[in-house]
Amino acid sequence: MFSYSASDFIYCVPGWNDGDANHSKFDKALMSAWDISMEKGHFRYSLEDLKTRILPGTKQYVAQLNIKRGTDRRKPQSIMNLIQPYNPQLFNFTKIKEEEIMFDFCSDGDIPNGEPEEVVNKKVKRQRNIMVINVSPLGYGHCLFIPDVDAGIPQMITEELLRQSLEMLLLSSHRGFRVGFNSLCAFASVNHQHIHVYYTDYELYIEYATVKEVCHNCYELLDTPTRGFAFQLHGQDISSLVKTVFRVASHLQVKNIAHNLFLTRAPVFGAERSSKDRTVRVILWPRKSVYGSKTEDVCNAAVVELSGQLVMKAAEAYKTITEEKVDQLLAEVSMDEDDFNNLKDSVKDLLSTDKEMEQSVS
């Protein structure tokens, strides 16, 4: 079990022009368990042949050749609706091999009286929040986090998932630790609630993309091929950020709009790219839906790709891909401008109403 408290949170990590930070307790636990699993052959392939190139251009997209992720991964489920009930008969994370589970993940507040794990398990039926290896990794440390795995929660964003995602990011001292979520109809492969976590050693364009305020604590991305909303931890506490992001995400779910969510370290909005004033940046992309089984195209526009890291599955495409082609790929899944503007207006109304209610109560 990996347990933590708020005292373990790291609110500011070095930027990409600064020296590396020492690995946190969380990083050491995750990396150690992941390395042992790789040594024991629990993955479907190693990452020895992973190749990387930074594409010329202003966005400096990171392209990585990972052919086996396209050929050796588990067959994705057929997804036909954003709101699709959990089906225990299909593959889900209760069916994975025991050796794929790295550890349970919980805050000290989830452990009665801070007692040892074996004592707690005898007293109460505690929910299992498990960190498991992704047997078909996109890169180093690629894992899946499944909260309350036995509850059979479908792939959707909840306040609890957002809190756990944000706290997990804060537990890492690595500037390239990322957290990502794909909704149904946005390249989720399994309809069982989960997030992706992984490390990269490259700065991504989305970290310093410019933003414009929509309303209180909610912004929109500018000059990116896929339209989206942006949020930051700077200037508010964890619960406030979680509440705001959840309000927008649940709005998308109600409207049956597919979406991808990404959490990363980044400069504070408006600061220079090299600024030491850094925080957590959250990106939420509403997008066009993808129906049926996920195709193993040259590159799927899922959360990793939307962030600017391209998982390429064909050598020729990897060699010839350009920034212009990537922009086109990502623009194809973006909401149309008129639809996004209408959505933006409804989000503004939603959050403004919440703010007015808070002020009236206080």
PDB file of N, CA, C and O in Angstrom, residues 188-244:
ATOM      1  N   ALA A 188     -11.130   6.119 -25.115  1.00  0.00           N
ATOM      2  CA  ALA A 188     -11.021   5.201 -23.988  1.00  0.00           C
ATOM      3  C   ALA A 188     -11.169   3.785 -24.529  1.00  0.00           C
ATOM      4  O   ALA A 188     -12.063   3.520 -25.341  1.00  0.00           O
ATOM      5  N   SER A 189     -10.308   2.881 -24.081  1.00  0.00           N
ATOM      6  CA  SER A 189     -10.336   1.506 -24.583  1.00  0.00           C
ATOM      7  C   SER A 189     -11.189   0.577 -23.730  1.00  0.00           C
ATOM      8  O   SER A 189     -11.635  -0.467 -24.203  1.00  0.00           O
ATOM      9  N   VAL A 190     -11.374   0.938 -22.457  1.00  0.00           N
ATOM     10  CA  VAL A 190     -12.081   0.086 -21.503  1.00  0.00           C
ATOM     11  C   VAL A 190     -13.102   0.925 -20.745  1.00  0.00           C
ATOM     12  O   VAL A 190     -12.767   1.999 -20.224  1.00  0.00           O
ATOM     13  N   ASN A 191     -14.339   0.449 -20.672  1.00  0.00           N
ATOM     14  CA  ASN A 191     -15.375   1.167 -19.944  1.00  0.00           C
ATOM     15  C   ASN A 191     -15.365   0.761 -18.470  1.00  0.00           C
ATOM     16  O   ASN A 191     -16.287   0.121 -17.954  1.00  0.00           O
ATOM     17  N   HIS A 192     -14.279   1.142 -17.804  1.00  0.00           N
ATOM     18  CA  HIS A 192     -14.110   0.922 -16.365  1.00  0.00           C
ATOM     19  C   HIS A 192     -13.234   2.076 -15.903  1.00  0.00           C
ATOM     20  O   HIS A 192     -12.124   2.251 -16.406  1.00  0.00           O
ATOM     21  N   GLN A 193     -13.708   2.877 -14.966  1.00  0.00           N
ATOM     22  CA  GLN A 193     -13.056   4.140 -14.618  1.00  0.00           C
ATOM     23  C   GLN A 193     -11.559   3.976 -14.354  1.00  0.00           C
ATOM     24  O   GLN A 193     -11.140   3.173 -13.522  1.00  0.00           O
ATOM     25  N   HIS A 194     -10.773   4.784 -15.047  1.00  0.00           N
ATOM     26  CA  HIS A 194      -9.318   4.735 -14.896  1.00  0.00           C
ATOM     27  C   HIS A 194      -8.688   5.994 -15.458  1.00  0.00           C
ATOM     28  O   HIS A 194      -9.264   6.686 -16.292  1.00  0.00           O
ATOM     29  N   ILE A 195      -7.473   6.283 -14.999  1.00  0.00           N
ATOM     30  CA  ILE A 195      -6.660   7.352 -15.568  1.00  0.00           C
ATOM     31  C   ILE A 195      -5.298   6.777 -15.945  1.00  0.00           C
ATOM     32  O   ILE A 195      -4.875   5.745 -15.427  1.00  0.00           O
ATOM     33  N   HIS A 196      -4.625   7.454 -16.871  1.00  0.00           N
ATOM     34  CA  HIS A 196      -3.266   7.104 -17.265  1.00  0.00           C
ATOM     35  C   HIS A 196      -2.287   7.999 -16.513  1.00  0.00           C
ATOM     36  O   HIS A 196      -2.505   9.208 -16.386  1.00  0.00           O
ATOM     37  N   VAL A 197      -1.208   7.425 -16.023  1.00  0.00           N
ATOM     38  CA  VAL A 197      -0.109   8.210 -15.447  1.00  0.00           C
ATOM     39  C   VAL A 197       1.186   7.725 -16.077  1.00  0.00           C
ATOM     40  O   VAL A 197       1.347   6.539 -16.349  1.00  0.00           O
ATOM     41  N   TYR A 198       2.117   8.639 -16.303  1.00  0.00           N
ATOM     42  CA  TYR A 198       3.369   8.282 -16.969  1.00  0.00           C
ATOM     43  C   TYR A 198       4.359   9.429 -16.855  1.00  0.00           C
ATOM     44  O   TYR A 198       4.012  10.551 -16.474  1.00  0.00           O
ATOM     45  N   TYR A 199       5.614   9.137 -17.179  1.00  0.00           N
ATOM     46  CA  TYR A 199       6.673  10.135 -17.153  1.00  0.00           C
ATOM     47  C   TYR A 199       7.154  10.421 -18.576  1.00  0.00           C
ATOM     48  O   TYR A 199       7.198   9.517 -19.416  1.00  0.00           O
ATOM     49  N   THR A 200       7.518  11.668 -18.836  1.00  0.00           N
ATOM     50  CA  THR A 200       8.221  12.010 -20.069  1.00  0.00           C
ATOM     51  C   THR A 200       9.347  12.969 -19.709  1.00  0.00           C
ATOM     52  O   THR A 200       9.261  13.711 -18.719  1.00  0.00           O
ATOM     53  N   ASP A 201      10.385  12.962 -20.502  1.00  0.00           N
ATOM     54  CA  ASP A 201      11.539  13.831 -20.255  1.00  0.00           C
ATOM     55  C   ASP A 201      11.563  15.012 -21.209  1.00  0.00           C
ATOM     56  O   ASP A 201      12.627  15.572 -21.488  1.00  0.00           O
ATOM     57  N   TYR A 202      10.372  15.377 -21.713  1.00  0.00           N
ATOM     58  CA  TYR A 202      10.296  16.456 -22.686  1.00  0.00           C
ATOM     59  C   TYR A 202       9.203  17.447 -22.306  1.00  0.00           C
ATOM     60  O   TYR A 202       8.110  17.063 -21.893  1.00  0.00           O
ATOM     61  N   GLU A 203       9.514  18.726 -22.474  1.00  0.00           N
ATOM     62  CA  GLU A 203       8.517  19.768 -22.283  1.00  0.00           C
ATOM     63  C   GLU A 203       7.501  19.691 -23.419  1.00  0.00           C
ATOM     64  O   GLU A 203       7.861  19.410 -24.565  1.00  0.00           O
ATOM     65  N   LEU A 204       6.242  19.936 -23.108  1.00  0.00           N
ATOM     66  CA  LEU A 204       5.180  19.881 -24.101  1.00  0.00           C
ATOM     67  C   LEU A 204       4.595  21.280 -24.336  1.00  0.00           C
ATOM     68  O   LEU A 204       4.491  22.084 -23.406  1.00  0.00           O
ATOM     69  N   TYR A 205       4.182  21.510 -25.559  1.00  0.00           N
ATOM     70  CA  TYR A 205       3.652  22.824 -25.937  1.00  0.00           C
ATOM     71  C   TYR A 205       2.466  23.238 -25.078  1.00  0.00           C
ATOM     72  O   TYR A 205       2.315  24.422 -24.734  1.00  0.00           O
ATOM     73  N   ILE A 206       1.650  22.287 -24.701  1.00  0.00           N
ATOM     74  CA  ILE A 206       0.438  22.603 -23.952  1.00  0.00           C
ATOM     75  C   ILE A 206       0.758  23.226 -22.591  1.00  0.00           C
ATOM     76  O   ILE A 206      -0.069  23.907 -21.995  1.00  0.00           O
ATOM     77  N   GLU A 207       1.993  23.014 -22.102  1.00  0.00           N
ATOM     78  CA  GLU A 207       2.395  23.566 -20.816  1.00  0.00           C
ATOM     79  C   GLU A 207       2.510  25.086 -20.855  1.00  0.00           C
ATOM     80  O   GLU A 207       2.332  25.762 -19.835  1.00  0.00           O
ATOM     81  N   TYR A 208       2.874  25.619 -22.003  1.00  0.00           N
ATOM     82  CA  TYR A 208       3.071  27.068 -22.088  1.00  0.00           C
ATOM     83  C   TYR A 208       2.179  27.728 -23.146  1.00  0.00           C
ATOM     84  O   TYR A 208       2.361  28.892 -23.497  1.00  0.00           O
ATOM     85  N   ALA A 209       1.203  26.989 -23.665  1.00  0.00           N
ATOM     86  CA  ALA A 209       0.250  27.579 -24.613  1.00  0.00           C
ATOM     87  C   ALA A 209      -0.481  28.734 -23.934  1.00  0.00           C
ATOM     88  O   ALA A 209      -0.831  28.665 -22.748  1.00  0.00           O
ATOM     89  N   THR A 210      -0.721  29.800 -24.681  1.00  0.00           N
ATOM     90  CA  THR A 210      -1.377  30.971 -24.105  1.00  0.00           C
ATOM     91  C   THR A 210      -2.865  30.712 -23.875  1.00  0.00           C
ATOM     92  O   THR A 210      -3.477  29.877 -24.550  1.00  0.00           O
ATOM     93  N   VAL A 211      -3.417  31.421 -22.912  1.00  0.00           N
ATOM     94  CA  VAL A 211      -4.825  31.236 -22.545  1.00  0.00           C
ATOM     95  C   VAL A 211      -5.501  32.593 -22.414  1.00  0.00           C
ATOM     96  O   VAL A 211      -4.847  33.634 -22.286  1.00  0.00           O
ATOM     97  N   LYS A 212      -6.825  32.573 -22.418  1.00  0.00           N
ATOM     98  CA  LYS A 212      -7.635  33.774 -22.235  1.00  0.00           C
ATOM     99  C   LYS A 212      -8.747  33.440 -21.252  1.00  0.00           C
ATOM    100  O   LYS A 212      -9.379  32.387 -21.350  1.00  0.00           O
ATOM    101  N   GLU A 213      -9.009  34.337 -20.320  1.00  0.00           N
ATOM    102  CA  GLU A 213     -10.011  34.066 -19.290  1.00  0.00           C
ATOM    103  C   GLU A 213     -11.418  34.024 -19.886  1.00  0.00           C
ATOM    104  O   GLU A 213     -11.801  34.893 -20.670  1.00  0.00           O
ATOM    105  N   VAL A 214     -12.154  32.990 -19.521  1.00  0.00           N
ATOM    106  CA  VAL A 214     -13.569  32.868 -19.890  1.00  0.00           C
ATOM    107  C   VAL A 214     -14.426  33.469 -18.788  1.00  0.00           C
ATOM    108  O   VAL A 214     -15.324  34.268 -19.032  1.00  0.00           O
ATOM    109  N   CYS A 215     -14.148  33.047 -17.565  1.00  0.00           N
ATOM    110  CA  CYS A 215     -14.801  33.577 -16.374  1.00  0.00           C
ATOM    111  C   CYS A 215     -13.955  33.175 -15.182  1.00  0.00           C
ATOM    112  O   CYS A 215     -12.860  32.658 -15.349  1.00  0.00           O
ATOM    113  N   HIS A 216     -14.446  33.373 -14.005  1.00  0.00           N
ATOM    114  CA  HIS A 216     -13.690  33.132 -12.780  1.00  0.00           C
ATOM    115  C   HIS A 216     -13.053  31.732 -12.761  1.00  0.00           C
ATOM    116  O   HIS A 216     -13.749  30.722 -12.778  1.00  0.00           O
ATOM    117  N   ASN A 217     -11.704  31.682 -12.773  1.00  0.00           N
ATOM    118  CA  ASN A 217     -10.914  30.448 -12.663  1.00  0.00           C
ATOM    119  C   ASN A 217     -11.067  29.484 -13.847  1.00  0.00           C
ATOM    120  O   ASN A 217     -10.674  28.320 -13.752  1.00  0.00           O
ATOM    121  N   CYS A 218     -11.634  29.942 -14.937  1.00  0.00           N
ATOM    122  CA  CYS A 218     -11.772  29.117 -16.141  1.00  0.00           C
ATOM    123  C   CYS A 218     -11.267  29.905 -17.348  1.00  0.00           C
ATOM    124  O   CYS A 218     -11.643  31.070 -17.528  1.00  0.00           O
ATOM    125  N   TYR A 219     -10.426  29.268 -18.160  1.00  0.00           N
ATOM    126  CA  TYR A 219      -9.796  29.922 -19.303  1.00  0.00           C
ATOM    127  C   TYR A 219     -10.003  29.064 -20.550  1.00  0.00           C
ATOM    128  O   TYR A 219     -10.383  27.896 -20.463  1.00  0.00           O
ATOM    129  N   GLU A 220      -9.723  29.647 -21.706  1.00  0.00           N
ATOM    130  CA  GLU A 220      -9.735  28.883 -22.944  1.00  0.00           C
ATOM    131  C   GLU A 220      -8.347  28.904 -23.562  1.00  0.00           C
ATOM    132  O   GLU A 220      -7.587  29.869 -23.395  1.00  0.00           O
ATOM    133  N   LEU A 221      -7.993  27.832 -24.261  1.00  0.00           N
ATOM    134  CA  LEU A 221      -6.712  27.754 -24.953  1.00  0.00           C
ATOM    135  C   LEU A 221      -6.735  28.640 -26.195  1.00  0.00           C
ATOM    136  O   LEU A 221      -7.745  28.725 -26.893  1.00  0.00           O
ATOM    137  N   LEU A 222      -5.609  29.271 -26.460  1.00  0.00           N
ATOM    138  CA  LEU A 222      -5.449  30.060 -27.677  1.00  0.00           C
ATOM    139  C   LEU A 222      -4.329  29.453 -28.530  1.00  0.00           C
ATOM    140  O   LEU A 222      -3.396  28.852 -27.986  1.00  0.00           O
ATOM    141  N   ASP A 223      -4.423  29.587 -29.829  1.00  0.00           N
ATOM    142  CA  ASP A 223      -3.355  29.169 -30.746  1.00  0.00           C
ATOM    143  C   ASP A 223      -3.024  27.688 -30.627  1.00  0.00           C
ATOM    144  O   ASP A 223      -1.878  27.270 -30.804  1.00  0.00           O
ATOM    145  N   THR A 224      -4.020  26.869 -30.298  1.00  0.00           N
ATOM    146  CA  THR A 224      -3.840  25.411 -30.300  1.00  0.00           C
ATOM    147  C   THR A 224      -4.822  24.814 -31.303  1.00  0.00           C
ATOM    148  O   THR A 224      -5.926  25.343 -31.486  1.00  0.00           O
ATOM    149  N   PRO A 225      -4.460  23.730 -31.967  1.00  0.00           N
ATOM    150  CA  PRO A 225      -5.338  23.174 -32.998  1.00  0.00           C
ATOM    151  C   PRO A 225      -6.645  22.596 -32.468  1.00  0.00           C
ATOM    152  O   PRO A 225      -7.636  22.521 -33.196  1.00  0.00           O
ATOM    153  N   THR A 226      -6.653  22.190 -31.189  1.00  0.00           N
ATOM    154  CA  THR A 226      -7.871  21.645 -30.590  1.00  0.00           C
ATOM    155  C   THR A 226      -8.376  22.618 -29.526  1.00  0.00           C
ATOM    156  O   THR A 226      -7.653  22.938 -28.586  1.00  0.00           O
ATOM    157  N   ARG A 227      -9.589  23.094 -29.682  1.00  0.00           N
ATOM    158  CA  ARG A 227     -10.150  24.056 -28.730  1.00  0.00           C
ATOM    159  C   ARG A 227     -10.372  23.382 -27.375  1.00  0.00           C
ATOM    160  O   ARG A 227     -10.779  22.225 -27.312  1.00  0.00           O
ATOM    161  N   GLY A 228     -10.115  24.119 -26.318  1.00  0.00           N
ATOM    162  CA  GLY A 228     -10.277  23.519 -25.008  1.00  0.00           C
ATOM    163  C   GLY A 228     -10.275  24.538 -23.892  1.00  0.00           C
ATOM    164  O   GLY A 228     -10.009  25.734 -24.096  1.00  0.00           O
ATOM    165  N   PHE A 229     -10.581  24.050 -22.675  1.00  0.00           N
ATOM    166  CA  PHE A 229     -10.593  24.870 -21.472  1.00  0.00           C
ATOM    167  C   PHE A 229      -9.326  24.590 -20.663  1.00  0.00           C
ATOM    168  O   PHE A 229      -8.788  23.483 -20.676  1.00  0.00           O
ATOM    169  N   ALA A 230      -8.880  25.615 -19.929  1.00  0.00           N
ATOM    170  CA  ALA A 230      -7.687  25.481 -19.095  1.00  0.00           C
ATOM    171  C   ALA A 230      -7.971  26.009 -17.696  1.00  0.00           C
ATOM    172  O   ALA A 230      -8.732  26.973 -17.515  1.00  0.00           O
ATOM    173  N   PHE A 231      -7.364  25.375 -16.708  1.00  0.00           N
ATOM    174  CA  PHE A 231      -7.522  25.740 -15.302  1.00  0.00           C
ATOM    175  C   PHE A 231      -6.144  25.641 -14.644  1.00  0.00           C
ATOM    176  O   PHE A 231      -5.248  24.969 -15.159  1.00  0.00           O
ATOM    177  N   GLN A 232      -5.971  26.277 -13.491  1.00  0.00           N
ATOM    178  CA  GLN A 232      -4.706  26.149 -12.768  1.00  0.00           C
ATOM    179  C   GLN A 232      -4.956  26.145 -11.269  1.00  0.00           C
ATOM    180  O   GLN A 232      -5.946  26.703 -10.782  1.00  0.00           O
ATOM    181  N   LEU A 233      -4.027  25.527 -10.546  1.00  0.00           N
ATOM    182  CA  LEU A 233      -4.141  25.470  -9.092  1.00  0.00           C
ATOM    183  C   LEU A 233      -3.750  26.799  -8.456  1.00  0.00           C
ATOM    184  O   LEU A 233      -4.243  27.132  -7.378  1.00  0.00           O
ATOM    185  N   HIS A 234      -2.899  27.540  -9.114  1.00  0.00           N
ATOM    186  CA  HIS A 234      -2.436  28.828  -8.598  1.00  0.00           C
ATOM    187  C   HIS A 234      -3.619  29.725  -8.213  1.00  0.00           C
ATOM    188  O   HIS A 234      -4.557  29.897  -8.984  1.00  0.00           O
ATOM    189  N   GLY A 235      -3.571  30.268  -7.003  1.00  0.00           N
ATOM    190  CA  GLY A 235      -4.604  31.196  -6.570  1.00  0.00           C
ATOM    191  C   GLY A 235      -5.819  30.567  -5.943  1.00  0.00           C
ATOM    192  O   GLY A 235      -6.772  31.286  -5.583  1.00  0.00           O
ATOM    193  N   GLN A 236      -5.834  29.253  -5.796  1.00  0.00           N
ATOM    194  CA  GLN A 236      -6.974  28.585  -5.161  1.00  0.00           C
ATOM    195  C   GLN A 236      -6.501  27.291  -4.514  1.00  0.00           C
ATOM    196  O   GLN A 236      -5.372  26.838  -4.743  1.00  0.00           O
ATOM    197  N   ASP A 237      -7.350  26.661  -3.721  1.00  0.00           N
ATOM    198  CA  ASP A 237      -6.957  25.405  -3.090  1.00  0.00           C
ATOM    199  C   ASP A 237      -7.432  24.218  -3.927  1.00  0.00           C
ATOM    200  O   ASP A 237      -8.121  24.373  -4.941  1.00  0.00           O
ATOM    201  N   ILE A 238      -7.044  23.032  -3.502  1.00  0.00           N
ATOM    202  CA  ILE A 238      -7.344  21.814  -4.255  1.00  0.00           C
ATOM    203  C   ILE A 238      -8.841  21.622  -4.436  1.00  0.00           C
ATOM    204  O   ILE A 238      -9.317  21.335  -5.540  1.00  0.00           O
ATOM    205  N   SER A 239      -9.594  21.789  -3.368  1.00  0.00           N
ATOM    206  CA  SER A 239     -11.037  21.531  -3.458  1.00  0.00           C
ATOM    207  C   SER A 239     -11.731  22.504  -4.406  1.00  0.00           C
ATOM    208  O   SER A 239     -12.659  22.119  -5.134  1.00  0.00           O
ATOM    209  N   SER A 240     -11.287  23.752  -4.445  1.00  0.00           N
ATOM    210  CA  SER A 240     -11.891  24.737  -5.348  1.00  0.00           C
ATOM    211  C   SER A 240     -11.612  24.389  -6.804  1.00  0.00           C
ATOM    212  O   SER A 240     -12.500  24.475  -7.661  1.00  0.00           O
ATOM    213  N   LEU A 241     -10.373  23.999  -7.096  1.00  0.00           N
ATOM    214  CA  LEU A 241     -10.026  23.611  -8.464  1.00  0.00           C
ATOM    215  C   LEU A 241     -10.811  22.381  -8.886  1.00  0.00           C
ATOM    216  O   LEU A 241     -11.358  22.327  -9.990  1.00  0.00           O
ATOM    217  N   VAL A 242     -10.879  21.395  -8.007  1.00  0.00           N
ATOM    218  CA  VAL A 242     -11.617  20.173  -8.318  1.00  0.00           C
ATOM    219  C   VAL A 242     -13.079  20.490  -8.603  1.00  0.00           C
ATOM    220  O   VAL A 242     -13.668  19.990  -9.580  1.00  0.00           O
ATOM    221  N   LYS A 243     -13.667  21.331  -7.791  1.00  0.00           N
ATOM    222  CA  LYS A 243     -15.079  21.685  -7.966  1.00  0.00           C
ATOM    223  C   LYS A 243     -15.313  22.358  -9.316  1.00  0.00           C
ATOM    224  O   LYS A 243     -16.271  22.033 -10.037  1.00  0.00           O
ATOM    225  N   THR A 244     -14.433  23.292  -9.688  1.00  0.00           N
ATOM    226  CA  THR A 244     -14.610  24.021 -10.946  1.00  0.00           C
ATOM    227  C   THR A 244     -14.460  23.103 -12.149  1.00  0.00           C
ATOM    228  O   THR A 244     -15.294  23.116 -13.068  1.00  0.00           O
TER     229      THR A 244
END
